[in-house]
């Protein structure tokens, strides 16, 4: 097993611009996160990108950050380092995954 037993897989969804190739190919933008259930630390992440480098830069920005406490740092890093048309979609997908994680932790029903 490559991930700890206490890890969770969470998918954050968003829409990107209609002229974005990701939207044209997949209809939505997704980021899958592997999160340590106890600490909220992001262990791995991957998105439905067309260009492989998109996943590489997102991994560099996201892995090691905390799903609960590091939104501002992630947002700042995305704004500084990711100059692509999916910038807003990345942040919305993160917030969607963050909400699912917080709902799960608090015992609320998940909106999948």
Short mmCIF file of C-alpha atoms in Angstrom, two decimals, residues 21-97:
data_model
loop_
_atom_site.label_atom_id
_atom_site.label_comp_id
_atom_site.label_asym_id
_atom_site.label_seq_id
_atom_site.Cartn_x
_atom_site.Cartn_y
_atom_site.Cartn_z
CA UNK A 21 -9.40 22.34 -23.37
CA UNK A 22 -9.95 20.54 -20.04
CA UNK A 23 -13.61 21.62 -20.01
CA UNK A 24 -14.00 20.65 -23.66
CA UNK A 25 -12.51 17.21 -23.02
CA UNK A 26 -13.92 16.36 -19.57
CA UNK A 27 -16.82 18.78 -19.06
CA UNK A 28 -15.50 19.75 -15.62
CA UNK A 29 -12.25 20.24 -13.77
CA UNK A 30 -11.38 17.70 -11.07
CA UNK A 31 -8.59 17.43 -8.52
CA UNK A 32 -8.17 14.19 -6.59
CA UNK A 33 -6.51 14.56 -3.19
CA UNK A 34 -5.06 11.93 -0.86
CA UNK A 35 -5.35 13.47 2.61
CA UNK A 36 -4.16 12.24 5.99
CA UNK A 37 -7.44 11.88 7.88
CA UNK A 38 -5.96 12.89 11.24
CA UNK A 39 -3.80 15.86 10.30
CA UNK A 40 -5.43 17.12 7.10
CA UNK A 41 -2.05 17.08 5.35
CA UNK A 42 -2.22 16.58 1.57
CA UNK A 43 -0.19 13.48 0.71
CA UNK A 44 -0.80 13.46 -3.03
CA UNK A 45 -2.90 15.23 -5.66
CA UNK A 46 -3.72 14.88 -9.33
CA UNK A 47 -6.03 16.69 -11.72
CA UNK A 48 -7.69 15.93 -15.04
CA UNK A 49 -5.13 17.96 -16.95
CA UNK A 50 -4.27 17.58 -20.60
CA UNK A 51 -0.67 18.72 -20.16
CA UNK A 52 1.39 16.53 -17.80
CA UNK A 53 3.22 19.55 -16.41
CA UNK A 54 -0.07 20.80 -14.95
CA UNK A 55 -0.10 17.85 -12.57
CA UNK A 56 3.57 18.36 -11.76
CA UNK A 57 3.15 22.01 -10.74
CA UNK A 58 -0.05 21.27 -8.80
CA UNK A 59 1.69 18.47 -6.90
CA UNK A 60 4.53 20.85 -6.09
CA UNK A 61 2.09 23.48 -4.80
CA UNK A 62 -0.30 21.15 -2.92
CA UNK A 63 1.63 18.22 -1.43
CA UNK A 64 2.56 18.82 2.19
CA UNK A 65 0.01 21.59 2.66
CA UNK A 66 -2.89 21.26 5.08
CA UNK A 67 -6.40 20.84 3.69
CA UNK A 68 -7.88 22.85 6.58
CA UNK A 69 -5.41 25.63 7.35
CA UNK A 70 -3.38 26.35 4.21
CA UNK A 71 -5.95 27.74 1.74
CA UNK A 72 -4.39 31.23 1.70
CA UNK A 73 -0.88 29.86 1.09
CA UNK A 74 -2.22 27.61 -1.68
CA UNK A 75 -4.19 30.47 -3.24
CA UNK A 76 -1.14 32.74 -3.18
CA UNK A 77 1.04 30.02 -4.71
CA UNK A 78 -1.51 29.30 -7.45
CA UNK A 79 -1.76 33.02 -8.27
CA UNK A 80 2.03 33.39 -8.39
CA UNK A 81 3.03 30.16 -10.09
CA UNK A 82 0.11 28.88 -12.18
CA UNK A 83 -0.54 31.24 -15.06
CA UNK A 84 -3.02 29.09 -16.94
CA UNK A 85 -6.70 29.42 -17.75
CA UNK A 86 -7.65 26.87 -15.06
CA UNK A 87 -6.35 29.03 -12.20
CA UNK A 88 -9.80 29.85 -10.79
CA UNK A 89 -11.06 26.30 -11.39
CA UNK A 90 -8.15 24.93 -9.33
CA UNK A 91 -9.08 27.12 -6.37
CA UNK A 92 -12.78 26.25 -6.64
CA UNK A 93 -11.95 22.52 -6.85
CA UNK A 94 -9.74 22.87 -3.76
CA UNK A 95 -12.53 24.62 -1.83
CA UNK A 96 -14.98 21.88 -2.90
CA UNK A 97 -12.62 19.16 -1.64
#
